[in-house]
């Protein structure tokens, strides 16, 4: 198999998500890191890229230089990951899509609904792949939950209760730390803090598992650390377009909670429970029956099987979950090059349309919170008909 080439923008030395992408993209040997504009400080970015083994002429100082350097090369990168702060995602993603280069954009895809509509339309028009990194949907047992719902094991889903609450930003004395501060600064993070940062993962996961999208929502936002301009805690109720109700709590001041991403799904024939900190066990309780623990590796769906690498009982975790997004993208890119249809299971990766739905939900949650929780349409303007 021919390896694909990959570049990254942002994700420089010391960044939070950069190392996860580098390891995940390389994990299966599908992508080789070939180009990068890794840091807001050009020289730091070039130096780090060279230390990662990128050739000096592809260790760029900023993303515009990288676009100019890559767009006309015969061996240009097959995929670029955008892992910069939120407010920069739109112009970088748009520019690479316009050049026909496939993009995996970090979430939130953009800051405004208008920008998100434009990215979705640009991806459609150019034919370039635009994926959004809701990487937690790459866990084998999350994919298995989706398969169980789709094949009717739960019957009609009534409720999903999702939570993404951590305590890493709870120290008021450290609130000025620049790594944390941008997340609550509207100029850099956009309209929303914690809901856009983490809550949106939980909402996307509920959509992914239930196979439904947000129709309307009602939210309550709080800045528990008063100096923050954006919320650090939110409670959101969502009515989905297939009739499921989603209850969502997200917080960054939940001391004692670490990476608290959890989902429970309750259907008319049974319930499921999964927590990201214990990702290898899925709890399944049929109506009036006993609870069964489904171990990763013993889940009976092709979706879970494709996402699983090593034997039951050994941990895989977040790096493999993100690697599954890269593996999906590699399959789709290769299928295009070969002129064949991709494996349909690989087409479950989150797309620009999922990114657009998320941004619209963020906008709706901000508006709802400002109007004391008034129910607010959460559908993208371009997807409201029907
Ligand atoms: P961070 O602040 O730790 O790192 C940001 C990196 O981007 C730094 O290396 C910085 O020098 C670089 N950078 C900033 N502006 C740049 C520019 N214009 N050009 C090139 N490099 C630039 O931020 P973190 O936590 O890594 O977040 C980055 C993005 O990833 C955010 O959009 C965030 O929402 C997302 N994220 C996603 C996660 C997920 O689970 N999918 C988890 C954590 C972050």
Coordinates of C-alpha atoms and ligand atoms in Angstrom, one line a residue:
X1 CA 0.0 0.0 0.0
X2 CA 1.3 3.5 -0.9
X3 CA 1.6 5.8 2.1
X4 CA -0.3 9.1 2.1
X5 CA 1.3 12.4 3.0
X6 CA 0.1 14.6 5.8
X7 CA 0.7 18.1 7.1
X8 CA -0.4 20.0 10.2
X9 CA -1.1 23.6 11.0
X10 CA -0.8 24.5 14.7
X11 CA -0.3 21.7 17.1
X12 CA 3.2 23.0 17.9
X13 CA 5.5 22.0 20.7
X14 CA 3.7 22.1 24.1
X15 CA 0.2 22.3 22.5
X16 CA -2.5 20.1 23.9
X17 CA -3.8 18.3 20.8
X18 CA -0.8 18.4 18.4
X19 CA 0.9 15.3 19.8
X20 CA -2.4 13.3 19.7
X21 CA -2.7 14.1 16.0
X22 CA 0.9 13.3 15.2
X23 CA 0.7 9.9 16.9
X24 CA -2.8 9.0 15.6
X25 CA -2.0 10.0 12.0
X26 CA 1.1 7.8 12.1
X27 CA -0.3 4.9 14.1
X28 CA -1.3 2.6 11.3
X29 CA 1.5 3.8 8.9
X30 CA -1.2 5.3 6.6
X31 CA 0.1 8.9 6.7
X32 CA 3.6 10.3 6.9
X33 CA 4.1 13.8 8.3
X34 CA 5.6 15.7 5.4
X35 CA 4.8 19.4 5.9
X36 CA 3.9 21.7 8.8
X37 CA 3.3 25.3 9.9
X38 CA 3.2 24.3 13.6
X39 CA 3.4 27.4 15.7
X40 CA 2.2 31.0 15.9
X41 CA 5.9 31.9 16.2
X42 CA 7.3 31.1 12.7
X43 CA 10.9 30.2 13.8
X44 CA 9.7 28.0 16.6
X45 CA 7.3 26.2 14.2
X46 CA 10.1 25.7 11.6
X47 CA 12.5 24.4 14.2
X48 CA 10.0 22.0 15.7
X49 CA 9.0 20.7 12.3
X50 CA 12.6 20.0 11.4
X51 CA 13.1 18.2 14.7
X52 CA 10.1 16.0 13.8
X53 CA 11.9 15.0 10.6
X54 CA 10.1 17.3 8.1
X55 CA 12.4 18.4 5.3
X56 CA 13.6 22.0 5.7
X57 CA 11.7 23.2 2.6
X58 CA 8.4 21.9 3.9
X59 CA 9.0 23.2 7.5
X60 CA 6.9 26.4 7.0
X61 CA 6.7 29.6 9.1
X62 CA 3.0 30.1 8.7
X63 CA 0.0 28.6 6.9
X64 CA 0.0 30.9 3.9
X65 CA 3.6 30.0 3.2
X66 CA 2.6 26.4 3.5
X67 CA -0.3 26.7 1.1
X68 CA 1.9 28.5 -1.4
X69 CA 4.6 25.8 -1.0
X70 CA 2.2 22.8 -1.2
X71 CA -0.5 23.7 -3.7
X72 CA 1.4 23.2 -6.9
X73 CA 3.8 20.5 -5.9
X74 CA 3.2 17.2 -7.8
X75 CA 3.7 15.4 -4.4
X76 CA 1.6 17.8 -2.4
X77 CA 0.2 16.6 0.9
X78 CA -2.9 14.4 0.7
X79 CA -4.4 15.8 4.0
X80 CA -3.8 18.7 6.3
X81 CA -5.0 18.9 9.9
X82 CA -5.9 22.3 11.3
X83 CA -5.1 22.4 15.0
X84 CA -4.9 26.1 15.7
X85 CA -7.2 28.1 18.1
X86 CA -10.8 28.2 16.9
X87 CA -10.9 31.7 15.4
X88 CA -8.3 30.8 12.7
X89 CA -10.0 27.6 11.5
X90 CA -12.3 29.2 9.0
X91 CA -9.8 31.0 6.8
X92 CA -7.2 28.2 6.9
X93 CA -9.7 25.5 6.2
X94 CA -11.3 27.5 3.4
X95 CA -8.0 28.3 1.7
X96 CA -6.9 24.7 1.7
X97 CA -10.2 23.4 0.4
X98 CA -10.1 26.0 -2.4
X99 CA -6.8 24.6 -3.4
X100 CA -8.4 21.1 -3.5
X101 CA -6.4 19.9 -0.5
X102 CA -8.3 17.6 1.9
X103 CA -8.7 19.0 5.5
X104 CA -9.3 17.5 8.9
X105 CA -10.3 20.6 11.0
X106 CA -10.3 20.7 14.7
X107 CA -13.6 21.5 16.4
X108 CA -15.3 23.9 16.4
X109 CA -15.0 24.1 12.7
X110 CA -15.6 27.8 12.6
X111 CA -16.8 30.6 14.9
X112 CA -20.0 31.7 13.1
X113 CA -22.8 29.9 11.3
X114 CA -22.2 31.9 8.1
X115 CA -18.6 30.7 8.0
X116 CA -19.7 27.1 8.7
X117 CA -22.3 27.2 5.9
X118 CA -19.5 28.6 3.6
X119 CA -17.1 25.7 4.6
X120 CA -19.8 23.1 3.9
X121 CA -20.6 24.7 0.6
X122 CA -16.9 25.0 -0.3
X123 CA -16.3 21.3 0.4
X124 CA -19.3 20.4 -1.8
X125 CA -18.1 22.7 -4.6
X126 CA -14.4 21.7 -4.6
X127 CA -15.0 18.0 -3.9
X128 CA -12.2 18.1 -1.3
X129 CA -12.8 16.2 1.8
X130 CA -13.6 18.3 4.9
X131 CA -13.7 16.3 8.1
X132 CA -14.1 17.7 11.6
X133 CA -12.3 16.1 14.5
X134 CA -15.0 14.7 16.7
X135 CA -12.4 12.1 17.5
X136 CA -14.2 10.4 20.4
X137 CA -16.6 8.9 17.9
X138 CA -13.6 6.8 16.8
X139 CA -13.8 4.6 19.9
X140 CA -14.8 1.0 19.0
X141 CA -17.6 0.8 21.6
X142 CA -19.0 4.2 20.5
X143 CA -19.2 2.9 17.0
X144 CA -20.8 -0.3 18.4
X145 CA -23.5 1.8 20.3
X146 CA -24.3 3.5 17.0
X147 CA -24.6 0.1 15.3
X148 CA -26.8 -1.3 18.1
X149 CA -29.2 1.7 17.8
X150 CA -29.2 1.5 14.0
X151 CA -30.0 -2.3 14.0
X152 CA -32.9 -1.7 16.5
X153 CA -31.5 -3.4 19.6
X154 CA -32.8 -0.5 21.8
X155 CA -36.1 -0.1 19.8
X156 CA -37.0 3.6 19.6
X157 CA -34.5 5.7 21.5
X158 CA -36.3 7.9 24.0
X159 CA -33.5 9.7 25.8
X160 CA -29.8 10.3 25.7
X161 CA -28.0 11.8 28.7
X162 CA -24.5 13.1 27.9
X163 CA -21.9 14.8 29.9
X164 CA -18.5 16.3 29.2
X165 CA -17.3 17.9 32.5
X166 CA -13.8 18.3 33.7
X167 CA -12.1 20.3 36.4
X168 CA -9.0 21.5 34.7
X169 CA -10.0 25.2 34.5
X170 CA -11.4 25.4 38.1
X171 CA -8.4 27.3 39.6
X172 CA -9.4 31.0 39.7
X173 CA -5.9 31.9 40.6
X174 CA -4.6 30.4 37.3
X175 CA -7.4 31.8 35.1
X176 CA -4.9 34.1 33.3
X177 CA -2.7 31.3 32.1
X178 CA -2.5 31.9 28.3
X179 CA -3.1 28.2 27.4
X180 CA -6.5 28.5 29.2
X181 CA -7.4 32.1 28.8
X182 CA -8.0 32.0 25.0
X183 CA -10.8 29.5 25.5
X184 CA -12.9 32.1 27.4
X185 CA -11.9 35.1 25.2
X186 CA -14.5 35.8 22.5
X187 CA -11.8 37.2 20.2
X188 CA -10.0 33.8 20.1
X189 CA -12.6 31.2 21.0
X190 CA -15.7 32.7 19.4
X191 CA -19.2 32.9 20.8
X192 CA -19.0 30.2 23.5
X193 CA -16.4 28.8 25.9
X194 CA -17.1 25.4 27.5
X195 CA -20.1 24.5 25.3
X196 CA -18.1 25.1 22.1
X197 CA -14.9 23.5 23.6
X198 CA -16.4 20.3 25.1
X199 CA -20.2 20.3 25.2
X200 CA -20.2 20.1 21.4
X201 CA -18.3 16.8 21.6
X202 CA -21.1 15.4 23.8
X203 CA -23.9 16.7 21.5
X204 CA -22.1 15.3 18.4
X205 CA -21.7 11.9 20.2
X206 CA -25.4 11.8 21.0
X207 CA -26.2 12.6 17.3
X208 CA -23.7 10.0 16.1
X209 CA -25.0 7.3 18.4
X210 CA -28.7 8.0 17.9
X211 CA -28.5 8.9 14.2
X212 CA -30.4 12.1 14.8
X213 CA -29.7 15.8 14.7
X214 CA -30.5 18.7 17.0
X215 CA -33.8 20.4 16.1
X216 CA -34.2 22.9 18.9
X217 CA -32.6 23.5 22.3
X218 CA -32.8 25.4 25.6
X219 CA -29.7 26.3 27.5
X220 CA -28.4 27.8 30.7
X221 CA -24.8 29.2 30.7
X222 CA -22.8 30.2 33.8
X223 CA -19.3 31.8 34.2
X224 CA -18.4 30.2 37.6
X225 CA -15.1 32.1 37.4
X226 CA -16.5 35.6 37.2
X227 CA -13.6 37.2 35.2
X228 CA -14.4 34.9 32.2
X229 CA -16.3 36.6 29.4
X230 CA -17.6 33.2 28.1
X231 CA -19.3 30.4 30.0
X232 CA -17.4 27.7 31.9
X233 CA -20.5 25.6 32.7
X234 CA -23.6 24.9 30.7
X235 CA -26.8 22.7 30.9
X236 CA -28.6 22.2 27.6
X237 CA -31.8 20.4 26.7
X238 CA -32.1 19.3 23.1
X239 CA -35.0 18.0 21.1
X240 CA -33.6 15.9 18.3
X241 CA -35.2 15.6 14.8
X242 CA -36.1 11.9 15.3
X243 CA -37.9 12.5 18.6
X244 CA -35.1 11.7 21.1
X245 CA -34.6 14.1 24.0
X246 CA -30.9 14.9 24.9
X247 CA -29.9 16.2 28.3
X248 CA -26.4 17.6 28.2
X249 CA -24.2 19.0 31.0
X250 CA -20.7 20.4 30.3
X251 CA -18.3 22.1 32.7
X252 CA -14.7 23.0 33.1
X253 CA -14.9 23.7 36.8
X254 CA -16.1 20.2 37.9
X255 CA -13.2 19.6 40.4
X256 CA -12.6 15.8 40.7
X257 CA -13.9 15.1 37.2
X258 CA -11.1 14.4 34.8
X259 CA -12.0 13.8 31.2
X260 CA -15.7 13.3 32.1
X261 CA -17.2 12.4 28.7
X262 CA -20.1 10.0 29.3
X263 CA -23.2 8.9 27.4
X264 CA -26.3 7.0 28.4
X265 CA -28.9 6.1 25.9
X266 CA -32.3 4.9 26.9
X267 CA -34.6 3.1 24.4
X268 CA -37.9 1.3 24.7
X269 CA -36.1 -2.1 24.7
X270 CA -33.0 -1.3 26.7
X271 CA -30.3 1.1 27.8
X272 CA -26.6 1.6 27.1
X273 CA -23.9 3.3 29.3
X274 CA -20.4 4.2 28.2
X275 CA -17.7 6.5 29.8
X276 CA -14.6 7.6 28.0
X277 CA -12.4 7.0 31.0
X278 CA -13.4 3.3 30.9
X279 CA -13.7 3.1 27.1
X280 CA -13.3 -0.7 26.8
X281 CA -16.5 -1.6 28.6
X282 CA -20.0 -0.9 27.4
X283 CA -22.9 -1.6 29.7
X284 CA -26.1 -2.9 28.1
X285 CA -29.3 -3.5 30.0
X286 CA -32.2 -5.1 28.1
X287 CA -35.6 -4.1 29.4
X288 CA -36.4 -6.2 32.4
X289 CA -33.1 -8.0 31.9
X290 CA -29.7 -8.3 33.5
X291 CA -26.9 -5.8 32.8
X292 CA -24.2 -7.2 30.4
X293 CA -20.7 -5.8 30.1
X294 CA -19.6 -5.8 26.5
X295 CA -15.8 -5.7 26.4
X296 CA -14.1 -4.0 23.5
X297 CA -13.1 -6.8 21.1
X298 CA -16.2 -8.9 21.8
X299 CA -18.7 -6.4 20.3
X300 CA -20.6 -8.1 17.5
X301 CA -20.7 -5.3 14.9
X302 CA -18.5 -4.7 11.8
X303 CA -18.2 -1.1 12.9
X304 CA -16.6 -2.1 16.2
X305 CA -14.5 -4.8 14.5
X306 CA -13.0 -2.3 12.0
X307 CA -12.1 0.1 14.8
X308 CA -10.4 -2.4 17.0
X309 CA -6.6 -3.1 16.8
X310 CA -5.5 -5.3 19.6
X311 CA -6.8 -8.2 21.8
X312 CA -9.5 -7.7 24.4
X313 CA -8.1 -6.8 27.8
X314 CA -5.3 -4.5 26.5
X315 CA -6.0 -0.8 26.5
X316 CA -6.2 1.1 23.2
X317 CA -7.7 4.4 24.2
X318 CA -7.9 7.9 22.7
X319 CA -4.9 7.6 20.4
X320 CA -6.5 4.7 18.5
X321 CA -9.9 6.5 18.6
X322 CA -8.4 9.4 16.8
X323 CA -6.4 7.0 14.6
X324 CA -9.7 5.6 13.5
X325 CA -10.7 9.0 12.0
X326 CA -7.4 9.0 10.1
X327 CA -7.9 5.4 9.0
X328 CA -11.4 6.4 7.7
X329 CA -9.9 9.3 5.8
X330 CA -7.1 7.3 4.4
X331 CA -9.6 4.7 3.0
X332 CA -11.8 7.5 1.5
X333 CA -8.8 9.3 -0.1
X334 CA -7.3 6.0 -1.4
X335 CA -10.7 5.0 -2.9
X336 CA -10.9 8.3 -4.7
X337 CA -7.5 7.9 -6.1
X338 CA -8.3 4.4 -7.2
X339 CA -11.7 5.3 -8.6
X340 CA -13.5 2.8 -6.5
X341 CA -16.2 3.1 -3.8
X342 CA -14.8 3.4 -0.2
X343 CA -15.7 0.8 2.5
X344 CA -19.1 2.2 3.6
X345 CA -18.1 1.8 7.3
X346 CA -15.2 4.2 6.7
X347 CA -17.7 6.9 5.7
X348 CA -18.9 7.5 9.2
X349 CA -16.2 10.1 10.0
X350 CA -17.6 13.5 11.0
X351 CA -17.9 15.9 8.1
X352 CA -18.2 19.6 7.4
X353 CA -22.0 19.2 7.6
X354 CA -21.5 17.8 11.2
X355 CA -19.3 20.8 11.8
X356 CA -22.0 23.1 10.5
X357 CA -24.7 21.5 12.7
X358 CA -22.4 21.9 15.7
X359 CA -21.8 25.6 15.1
X360 CA -25.5 26.2 14.6
X361 CA -26.1 24.4 17.9
X362 CA -23.5 26.6 19.6
X363 CA -25.2 29.7 18.2
X364 CA -28.6 28.5 19.3
X365 CA -27.3 27.7 22.8
X366 CA -25.7 31.1 23.2
X367 CA -28.9 32.8 22.0
X368 CA -31.1 30.6 24.2
X369 CA -28.9 31.3 27.3
X370 CA -29.2 35.0 26.7
X371 CA -33.0 34.7 26.6
X372 CA -33.4 32.8 29.9
X373 CA -33.4 29.4 28.2
X374 CA -36.0 30.1 25.5
X375 CA -36.4 27.2 23.0
X376 CA -34.3 28.0 20.0
X377 CA -34.1 26.5 16.5
X378 CA -30.8 24.6 16.3
X379 CA -30.9 23.6 12.6
X380 CA -28.5 25.2 10.1
X381 CA -30.4 27.7 7.9
X382 CA -29.5 25.6 4.8
X383 CA -30.9 22.4 6.2
X384 CA -34.2 23.7 7.6
X385 CA -36.4 22.7 4.7
X386 CA -38.1 19.3 5.3
Ligands
LIG1 P1 -3.0 25.0 22.4 O1 -3.2 26.5 22.8 O2 -2.5 24.0 23.3 O3 -2.1 25.0 21.1 C1 -2.3 25.8 19.9 C2 -1.2 25.6 19.0 O4 -1.4 26.3 17.7 C3 0.1 26.2 19.5 O5 1.2 25.4 19.1 C4 0.2 27.5 18.8 O6 1.6 28.0 18.6 C5 -0.3 27.2 17.4 N1 -0.9 28.3 16.7 C6 -1.7 29.2 17.1 N2 -2.0 30.1 16.1 C7 -1.4 29.6 15.0 C8 -1.4 30.0 13.6 N3 -2.0 31.0 13.1 N4 -0.6 29.2 12.7 C9 0.1 28.1 13.2 N5 0.1 27.7 14.5 C10 -0.7 28.4 15.3 O7 -4.5 24.6 21.8 P2 -5.1 23.1 21.7 O8 -5.7 22.8 23.0 O9 -4.1 22.2 21.1 O10 -6.3 23.4 20.8 C11 -6.1 23.6 19.4 C12 -7.5 23.3 18.7 O11 -7.8 21.9 18.9 C13 -8.7 24.1 19.2 O12 -9.5 24.4 18.1 C14 -9.4 23.2 20.2 O13 -10.8 23.4 20.2 C15 -9.1 21.8 19.5 N6 -9.0 20.7 20.5 C16 -9.7 19.6 20.1 C17 -9.7 18.5 21.0 C18 -10.5 17.3 20.5 O14 -10.7 16.4 21.4 N7 -10.9 17.1 19.3 C19 -9.0 18.5 22.3 C20 -8.3 19.7 22.5 C21 -8.3 20.8 21.6

